[in-house]
Amino acid sequence: MSYVILQPRGPAVPVVGHVPHASTAIPGPVREEILLDDEGLARELVRLTDWHTDELFDWLGDRGGAMFV
């Protein structure tokens, strides 16, 4: 599974923003376990993805928090 840790852009404070659902990527081994066909999975991804949560919490880095995206 892929992730990025975004370091604070200002003086560090003890805050971490965890933004796990902004991606639609599904690793191959995980995809193999999903019973939906590609079309059904594409529909579910549109419905279940928390769109723009990474942008919603972007301010955190400016205030010294780190983000786990």
PDB file of C-alpha atoms in Angstrom:
ATOM      1  CA  MET A   1       0.000   0.000   0.000  1.00  0.00           C
ATOM      2  CA  SER A   2       1.306   3.424  -0.892  1.00  0.00           C
ATOM      3  CA  TYR A   3       1.242   6.497   1.303  1.00  0.00           C
ATOM      4  CA  VAL A   4       2.983   9.831   1.706  1.00  0.00           C
ATOM      5  CA  ILE A   5       3.982  11.640   4.892  1.00  0.00           C
ATOM      6  CA  LEU A   6       3.814  15.400   4.396  1.00  0.00           C
ATOM      7  CA  GLN A   7       6.058  17.222   6.832  1.00  0.00           C
ATOM      8  CA  PRO A   8       5.039  20.521   8.466  1.00  0.00           C
ATOM      9  CA  ARG A   9       5.617  23.671   6.424  1.00  0.00           C
ATOM     10  CA  GLY A  10       5.996  25.769   9.561  1.00  0.00           C
ATOM     11  CA  PRO A  11       7.222  25.308  13.126  1.00  0.00           C
ATOM     12  CA  ALA A  12       6.223  21.760  14.134  1.00  0.00           C
ATOM     13  CA  VAL A  13       3.357  21.127  16.552  1.00  0.00           C
ATOM     14  CA  PRO A  14       2.274  17.725  17.933  1.00  0.00           C
ATOM     15  CA  VAL A  15      -0.588  17.203  15.453  1.00  0.00           C
ATOM     16  CA  VAL A  16      -0.885  14.547  12.748  1.00  0.00           C
ATOM     17  CA  GLY A  17      -3.651  14.572  10.152  1.00  0.00           C
ATOM     18  CA  HIS A  18      -4.555  11.063   8.938  1.00  0.00           C
ATOM     19  CA  VAL A  19      -6.248  11.271   5.529  1.00  0.00           C
ATOM     20  CA  PRO A  20      -6.665   7.650   4.369  1.00  0.00           C
ATOM     21  CA  HIS A  21      -9.597   7.784   1.956  1.00  0.00           C
ATOM     22  CA  ALA A  22      -8.643  10.398  -0.640  1.00  0.00           C
ATOM     23  CA  SER A  23      -7.290   7.788  -3.055  1.00  0.00           C
ATOM     24  CA  THR A  24      -9.018   5.448  -5.475  1.00  0.00           C
ATOM     25  CA  ALA A  25      -5.961   3.197  -5.830  1.00  0.00           C
ATOM     26  CA  ILE A  26      -6.482  -0.474  -5.037  1.00  0.00           C
ATOM     27  CA  PRO A  27      -3.346  -2.647  -4.872  1.00  0.00           C
ATOM     28  CA  GLY A  28      -3.409  -5.757  -7.075  1.00  0.00           C
ATOM     29  CA  PRO A  29      -3.528  -8.299  -4.214  1.00  0.00           C
ATOM     30  CA  VAL A  30      -6.451  -6.425  -2.634  1.00  0.00           C
ATOM     31  CA  ARG A  31      -8.285  -6.165  -5.977  1.00  0.00           C
ATOM     32  CA  GLU A  32      -8.048  -9.940  -6.388  1.00  0.00           C
ATOM     33  CA  GLU A  33     -10.083 -10.361  -3.191  1.00  0.00           C
ATOM     34  CA  ILE A  34     -12.916  -8.051  -4.318  1.00  0.00           C
ATOM     35  CA  LEU A  35     -15.835  -9.900  -5.898  1.00  0.00           C
ATOM     36  CA  LEU A  36     -17.230  -6.964  -7.908  1.00  0.00           C
ATOM     37  CA  ASP A  37     -16.446  -6.774 -11.617  1.00  0.00           C
ATOM     38  CA  ASP A  38     -14.456  -3.760 -12.843  1.00  0.00           C
ATOM     39  CA  GLU A  39     -17.572  -1.757 -13.725  1.00  0.00           C
ATOM     40  CA  GLY A  40     -19.210  -2.401 -10.350  1.00  0.00           C
ATOM     41  CA  LEU A  41     -16.023  -1.548  -8.503  1.00  0.00           C
ATOM     42  CA  ALA A  42     -15.655   1.701 -10.460  1.00  0.00           C
ATOM     43  CA  ARG A  43     -19.194   2.709  -9.396  1.00  0.00           C
ATOM     44  CA  GLU A  44     -18.462   1.875  -5.755  1.00  0.00           C
ATOM     45  CA  LEU A  45     -15.182   3.826  -5.796  1.00  0.00           C
ATOM     46  CA  VAL A  46     -17.007   6.946  -6.967  1.00  0.00           C
ATOM     47  CA  ARG A  47     -19.546   6.503  -4.160  1.00  0.00           C
ATOM     48  CA  LEU A  48     -17.167   5.564  -1.332  1.00  0.00           C
ATOM     49  CA  THR A  49     -14.109   7.738  -1.961  1.00  0.00           C
ATOM     50  CA  ASP A  50     -13.778  10.698   0.390  1.00  0.00           C
ATOM     51  CA  TRP A  51     -13.014  13.153  -2.387  1.00  0.00           C
ATOM     52  CA  HIS A  52     -10.725  16.114  -1.647  1.00  0.00           C
ATOM     53  CA  THR A  53     -10.053  15.247   2.011  1.00  0.00           C
ATOM     54  CA  ASP A  54      -6.345  15.787   1.346  1.00  0.00           C
ATOM     55  CA  GLU A  55      -7.154  19.319   0.134  1.00  0.00           C
ATOM     56  CA  LEU A  56      -9.566  19.895   3.010  1.00  0.00           C
ATOM     57  CA  PHE A  57      -6.763  19.325   5.518  1.00  0.00           C
ATOM     58  CA  ASP A  58      -3.977  20.998   3.516  1.00  0.00           C
ATOM     59  CA  TRP A  59      -3.996  23.949   5.950  1.00  0.00           C
ATOM     60  CA  LEU A  60      -2.604  21.653   8.652  1.00  0.00           C
ATOM     61  CA  GLY A  61       0.916  21.738   7.204  1.00  0.00           C
ATOM     62  CA  ASP A  62       0.958  25.536   7.295  1.00  0.00           C
ATOM     63  CA  ARG A  63       0.181  25.414  10.996  1.00  0.00           C
ATOM     64  CA  GLY A  64       2.939  22.941  11.845  1.00  0.00           C
ATOM     65  CA  GLY A  65       1.123  19.606  11.648  1.00  0.00           C
ATOM     66  CA  ALA A  66       2.245  16.569   9.683  1.00  0.00           C
ATOM     67  CA  MET A  67      -0.095  14.625   7.396  1.00  0.00           C
ATOM     68  CA  PHE A  68      -0.247  10.895   6.692  1.00  0.00           C
ATOM     69  CA  VAL A  69      -1.925  10.675   3.277  1.00  0.00           C
TER      70      VAL A  69
END
